[in-house]
mmCIF file of C-alpha atoms and ligand atoms in Angstrom:
data_model
loop_
_atom_site.group_PDB
_atom_site.id
_atom_site.type_symbol
_atom_site.label_atom_id
_atom_site.label_comp_id
_atom_site.label_asym_id
_atom_site.label_seq_id
_atom_site.Cartn_x
_atom_site.Cartn_y
_atom_site.Cartn_z
ATOM 1 C CA MET A 1 -183.735 -139.235 17.029
ATOM 2 C CA ASP A 2 -184.570 -141.546 14.132
ATOM 3 C CA LYS A 3 -188.324 -142.178 14.222
ATOM 4 C CA LYS A 4 -187.836 -145.214 11.911
ATOM 5 C CA ALA A 5 -186.837 -147.077 15.032
ATOM 6 C CA MET A 6 -190.572 -147.709 15.458
ATOM 7 C CA TYR A 7 -190.523 -149.693 12.176
ATOM 8 C CA LYS A 8 -188.220 -152.238 13.846
ATOM 9 C CA LEU A 9 -191.049 -153.408 16.150
ATOM 10 C CA SER A 10 -192.498 -156.657 14.758
ATOM 11 C CA TYR A 11 -196.264 -157.231 14.804
ATOM 12 C CA GLY A 12 -198.600 -160.178 14.218
ATOM 13 C CA LEU A 13 -201.976 -159.737 12.529
ATOM 14 C CA PHE A 14 -205.304 -160.815 13.940
ATOM 15 C CA ILE A 15 -208.987 -160.714 13.283
ATOM 16 C CA LEU A 16 -210.707 -159.391 16.408
ATOM 17 C CA THR A 17 -214.302 -160.380 16.785
ATOM 18 C CA SER A 18 -217.034 -159.584 19.284
ATOM 19 C CA ALA A 19 -220.825 -159.323 19.447
ATOM 20 C CA ILE A 20 -223.704 -158.011 21.391
ATOM 21 C CA GLU A 21 -227.376 -158.831 21.089
ATOM 22 C CA GLY A 22 -226.847 -160.946 17.986
ATOM 23 C CA LYS A 23 -224.812 -158.218 16.171
ATOM 24 C CA ASP A 24 -221.442 -159.675 15.258
ATOM 25 C CA ASN A 25 -218.500 -157.818 13.888
ATOM 26 C CA GLY A 26 -214.756 -158.261 13.314
ATOM 27 C CA CYS A 27 -211.812 -156.064 12.382
ATOM 28 C CA ILE A 28 -208.101 -156.449 11.771
ATOM 29 C CA ILE A 29 -205.632 -155.472 14.539
ATOM 30 C CA ASN A 30 -201.899 -155.901 15.018
ATOM 31 C CA THR A 31 -201.744 -155.354 18.714
ATOM 32 C CA ALA A 32 -202.510 -158.686 20.503
ATOM 33 C CA SER A 33 -199.891 -159.857 22.964
ATOM 34 C CA GLN A 34 -199.756 -162.270 25.847
ATOM 35 C CA VAL A 35 -198.968 -160.168 28.933
ATOM 36 C CA THR A 36 -198.986 -162.713 31.763
ATOM 37 C CA SER A 37 -199.014 -166.518 31.794
ATOM 38 C CA GLU A 38 -200.279 -167.256 35.344
ATOM 39 C CA PRO A 39 -203.072 -166.371 34.978
ATOM 40 C CA ASN A 40 -203.063 -166.350 31.237
ATOM 41 C CA ARG A 41 -203.854 -162.840 30.048
ATOM 42 C CA ILE A 42 -203.658 -161.068 26.727
ATOM 43 C CA SER A 43 -203.871 -157.382 25.821
ATOM 44 C CA ILE A 44 -205.266 -155.716 22.722
ATOM 45 C CA ALA A 45 -205.393 -152.056 21.761
ATOM 46 C CA VAL A 46 -208.349 -151.145 19.553
ATOM 47 C CA ASN A 47 -209.084 -147.834 17.857
ATOM 48 C CA LYS A 48 -212.312 -146.367 19.279
ATOM 49 C CA SER A 49 -213.510 -145.686 15.698
ATOM 50 C CA ASN A 50 -213.836 -149.452 15.143
ATOM 51 C CA PHE A 51 -217.301 -150.798 15.702
ATOM 52 C CA THR A 52 -215.695 -153.892 17.273
ATOM 53 C CA GLN A 53 -214.227 -151.679 20.067
ATOM 54 C CA TRP A 54 -217.756 -150.634 21.066
ATOM 55 C CA LEU A 55 -218.994 -154.220 20.966
ATOM 56 C CA ILE A 56 -216.170 -155.308 23.313
ATOM 57 C CA GLU A 57 -216.830 -152.472 25.658
ATOM 58 C CA LYS A 58 -220.525 -153.544 25.902
ATOM 59 C CA SER A 59 -220.102 -157.323 25.919
ATOM 60 C CA GLY A 60 -216.783 -157.639 27.855
ATOM 61 C CA LYS A 61 -215.546 -160.454 25.679
ATOM 62 C CA PHE A 62 -213.724 -160.998 22.333
ATOM 63 C CA ASN A 63 -212.018 -163.601 20.160
ATOM 64 C CA ILE A 64 -208.660 -163.173 18.466
ATOM 65 C CA SER A 65 -208.142 -165.250 15.280
ATOM 66 C CA VAL A 66 -204.449 -165.369 14.465
ATOM 67 C CA LEU A 67 -203.868 -164.744 10.714
ATOM 68 C CA SER A 68 -201.396 -167.096 9.075
ATOM 69 C CA GLU A 69 -199.227 -166.873 5.960
ATOM 70 C CA ALA A 70 -202.126 -168.640 4.150
ATOM 71 C CA ALA A 71 -204.467 -165.617 4.627
ATOM 72 C CA SER A 72 -205.735 -164.096 1.371
ATOM 73 C CA PHE A 73 -205.792 -160.394 0.599
ATOM 74 C CA ASP A 74 -209.559 -160.767 0.299
ATOM 75 C CA THR A 75 -209.732 -161.594 4.054
ATOM 76 C CA PHE A 76 -207.855 -158.350 4.825
ATOM 77 C CA CYS A 77 -210.199 -156.392 2.575
ATOM 78 C CA HIS A 78 -213.297 -158.044 4.047
ATOM 79 C CA PHE A 79 -212.376 -157.346 7.735
ATOM 80 C CA GLY A 80 -210.010 -154.432 7.386
ATOM 81 C CA PHE A 81 -211.220 -152.053 4.693
ATOM 82 C CA GLN A 82 -214.875 -151.641 5.525
ATOM 83 C CA SER A 83 -216.856 -150.780 8.669
ATOM 84 C CA GLY A 84 -219.352 -153.063 10.419
ATOM 85 C CA ARG A 85 -221.382 -149.925 11.066
ATOM 86 C CA ASP A 86 -222.277 -149.872 7.332
ATOM 87 C CA MET A 87 -222.696 -153.550 6.666
ATOM 88 C CA ASP A 88 -222.875 -157.020 8.251
ATOM 89 C CA LYS A 89 -219.431 -158.591 7.677
ATOM 90 C CA PHE A 90 -220.795 -162.032 8.608
ATOM 91 C CA ALA A 91 -223.823 -161.989 6.251
ATOM 92 C CA GLY A 92 -223.114 -164.803 3.840
ATOM 93 C CA TYR A 93 -219.639 -165.285 5.284
ATOM 94 C CA SER A 94 -218.968 -169.015 5.807
ATOM 95 C CA ASP A 95 -215.306 -169.204 6.925
ATOM 96 C CA CYS A 96 -216.169 -168.933 10.588
ATOM 97 C CA LYS A 97 -217.451 -170.884 13.610
ATOM 98 C CA ARG A 98 -218.744 -169.988 17.016
ATOM 99 C CA SER A 99 -216.599 -170.733 20.022
ATOM 100 C CA ILE A 100 -217.927 -171.641 23.501
ATOM 101 C CA ASN A 101 -218.360 -167.916 24.421
ATOM 102 C CA GLY A 102 -220.812 -167.554 21.518
ATOM 103 C CA LEU A 103 -218.556 -165.350 19.415
ATOM 104 C CA TYR A 104 -217.281 -166.065 15.912
ATOM 105 C CA TYR A 105 -213.682 -167.038 15.112
ATOM 106 C CA ILE A 106 -212.290 -167.187 11.586
ATOM 107 C CA THR A 107 -211.361 -170.577 10.151
ATOM 108 C CA ALA A 108 -209.745 -169.612 6.746
ATOM 109 C CA GLY A 109 -206.194 -168.164 6.623
ATOM 110 C CA THR A 110 -205.836 -168.442 10.392
ATOM 111 C CA ASN A 111 -203.838 -170.861 12.578
ATOM 112 C CA ALA A 112 -205.379 -170.415 16.056
ATOM 113 C CA TYR A 113 -207.999 -168.627 18.010
ATOM 114 C CA ILE A 114 -208.096 -167.318 21.558
ATOM 115 C CA SER A 115 -211.180 -166.371 23.529
ATOM 116 C CA ALA A 116 -210.878 -163.805 26.298
ATOM 117 C CA LYS A 117 -212.937 -161.997 28.920
ATOM 118 C CA VAL A 118 -212.094 -158.306 29.619
ATOM 119 C CA GLU A 119 -210.709 -157.605 33.093
ATOM 120 C CA GLN A 120 -209.641 -153.983 32.542
ATOM 121 C CA ALA A 121 -210.258 -151.318 29.874
ATOM 122 C CA ILE A 122 -207.797 -148.465 29.811
ATOM 123 C CA ASP A 123 -208.640 -145.253 27.873
ATOM 124 C CA LEU A 124 -205.630 -144.243 25.720
ATOM 125 C CA GLY A 125 -207.374 -141.392 23.866
ATOM 126 C CA SER A 126 -207.611 -142.728 20.313
ATOM 127 C CA HIS A 127 -207.541 -146.401 21.448
ATOM 128 C CA THR A 128 -208.771 -148.542 24.313
ATOM 129 C CA LEU A 129 -206.341 -151.023 25.811
ATOM 130 C CA PHE A 130 -208.191 -154.132 26.928
ATOM 131 C CA ILE A 131 -206.571 -156.562 29.311
ATOM 132 C CA ALA A 132 -208.385 -159.833 29.296
ATOM 133 C CA ALA A 133 -208.274 -163.353 30.791
ATOM 134 C CA VAL A 134 -207.996 -166.199 28.328
ATOM 135 C CA ASP A 135 -210.821 -168.649 28.790
ATOM 136 C CA ASN A 136 -210.638 -170.839 25.687
ATOM 137 C CA MET A 137 -208.390 -171.429 22.684
ATOM 138 C CA ASP A 138 -207.525 -173.863 19.931
ATOM 139 C CA VAL A 139 -204.913 -174.453 17.175
ATOM 140 C CA LEU A 140 -206.437 -174.514 13.719
ATOM 141 C CA SER A 141 -203.415 -175.028 11.409
ATOM 142 C CA SER A 142 -199.602 -175.456 11.407
ATOM 143 C CA VAL A 143 -199.078 -172.647 8.863
ATOM 144 C CA PRO A 144 -196.811 -169.991 10.406
ATOM 145 C CA SER A 145 -198.381 -166.808 11.731
ATOM 146 C CA ALA A 146 -198.359 -163.813 9.354
ATOM 147 C CA THR A 147 -196.312 -160.862 10.505
ATOM 148 C CA TYR A 148 -197.072 -157.329 9.367
ATOM 149 C CA ALA A 149 -193.876 -157.438 7.281
ATOM 150 C CA TYR A 150 -194.990 -160.714 5.646
ATOM 151 C CA TYR A 151 -198.340 -159.088 4.811
ATOM 152 C CA GLN A 152 -196.604 -156.061 3.202
ATOM 153 C CA SER A 153 -194.211 -158.230 1.142
ATOM 154 C CA GLU A 154 -196.240 -161.308 0.285
ATOM 155 C CA ILE A 155 -199.990 -160.823 0.744
ATOM 156 C CA LYS A 156 -200.683 -157.215 -0.228
ATOM 157 C CA PRO A 157 -200.878 -156.993 -4.061
ATOM 158 C CA LYS A 158 -198.049 -155.041 -5.705
ATOM 159 C CA SER A 159 -200.086 -151.927 -6.489
ATOM 160 C CA THR A 160 -197.564 -149.759 -8.255
ATOM 161 C CA PRO A 161 -196.842 -151.006 -11.832
ATOM 162 C CA SER A 162 -193.383 -149.922 -13.011
ATOM 163 C CA SER A 163 -194.928 -148.452 -16.201
ATOM 164 C CA VAL A 164 -196.365 -145.521 -14.172
ATOM 165 C CA ALA A 165 -192.991 -144.188 -12.974
ATOM 166 C CA GLY A 166 -192.934 -140.400 -13.228
ATOM 167 C CA LYS A 167 -196.619 -140.214 -14.207
ATOM 168 C CA THR A 168 -199.579 -138.741 -12.385
ATOM 169 C CA VAL A 169 -201.767 -141.391 -10.943
ATOM 170 C CA TRP A 170 -204.592 -141.831 -8.419
ATOM 171 C CA ARG A 171 -203.736 -143.888 -5.278
ATOM 172 C CA CYS A 172 -206.368 -145.522 -3.104
ATOM 173 C CA SER A 173 -205.686 -144.217 0.385
ATOM 174 C CA VAL A 174 -207.247 -147.352 1.943
ATOM 175 C CA CYS A 175 -205.364 -150.153 0.182
ATOM 176 C CA GLY A 176 -202.717 -148.433 -1.992
ATOM 177 C CA TYR A 177 -204.145 -149.522 -5.389
ATOM 178 C CA VAL A 178 -202.947 -147.298 -8.200
ATOM 179 C CA TYR A 179 -205.195 -146.062 -11.010
ATOM 180 C CA GLU A 180 -203.360 -144.859 -14.067
ATOM 181 C CA GLY A 181 -204.662 -141.695 -15.662
ATOM 182 C CA GLU A 182 -204.946 -137.909 -15.314
ATOM 183 C CA GLU A 183 -208.601 -138.010 -14.204
ATOM 184 C CA LEU A 184 -210.353 -140.576 -12.055
ATOM 185 C CA PRO A 185 -213.982 -141.302 -13.047
ATOM 186 C CA ALA A 186 -216.367 -140.035 -10.340
ATOM 187 C CA ASP A 187 -218.121 -143.421 -10.126
ATOM 188 C CA PHE A 188 -214.820 -145.375 -9.895
ATOM 189 C CA VAL A 189 -214.738 -148.097 -7.276
ATOM 190 C CA CYS A 190 -211.400 -149.594 -6.123
ATOM 191 C CA PRO A 191 -211.124 -153.084 -7.501
ATOM 192 C CA LEU A 192 -209.204 -154.309 -4.426
ATOM 193 C CA CYS A 193 -210.943 -152.806 -1.403
ATOM 194 C CA LYS A 194 -214.234 -151.550 -3.035
ATOM 195 C CA HIS A 195 -213.828 -148.004 -1.679
ATOM 196 C CA PRO A 196 -215.183 -145.121 -3.766
ATOM 197 C CA ALA A 197 -213.355 -142.478 -5.854
ATOM 198 C CA SER A 198 -213.451 -140.084 -2.857
ATOM 199 C CA ASP A 199 -210.910 -142.275 -1.111
ATOM 200 C CA PHE A 200 -208.354 -141.758 -3.922
ATOM 201 C CA GLU A 201 -205.588 -139.143 -3.906
ATOM 202 C CA LYS A 202 -203.922 -137.714 -6.961
ATOM 203 C CA THR A 203 -200.106 -138.161 -6.785
ATOM 204 C CA THR A 204 -196.976 -138.438 -8.890
ATOM 205 C CA ILE A 205 -194.965 -141.602 -8.627
HETATM 206 FE FE1 FE B 1 -208.487 -149.647 -2.362
#
């Protein structure tokens, strides 16, 4: 059995947003799919550790903003590398609008949004699979959708400089940024994803 077969599955990338009682949040997922067309339904699988998963469970609704090839790495850092439990991702964030269901969708680096209402929530252990009826949507741009492979090759910064080959470095476990040096300063903050020194691992490239 070659487990790399799983790598052959292709994924899109999406910002998943939801809200309850005026508390908005969003996170990045790669698991949105249309599952039926009549009626129009989509499914998403969301890790239970994501604050957005909890918001969807409580509110029964969510938006998917489809990330395009114009998405910046900053957008991935903003929605993907920090938790809405610790901060308000929409405080001072202007690249968003509210759709008819009252939830935010993202207007920068996206090419469409889809609003949906949860019909079923299936407990998968680490994740919840939500099956939801589409109740609104719009196209925002003609830029092609970003695949996970496109993100890896074109959007994510090249974080391993060739000069460090064979050396001991510290790698950010969140975004892959590489710090060159034997010792990492205790107060170091990742310049890409803003995570602290405790999220770095010492490794040899
Ligand atoms: Fe990082």
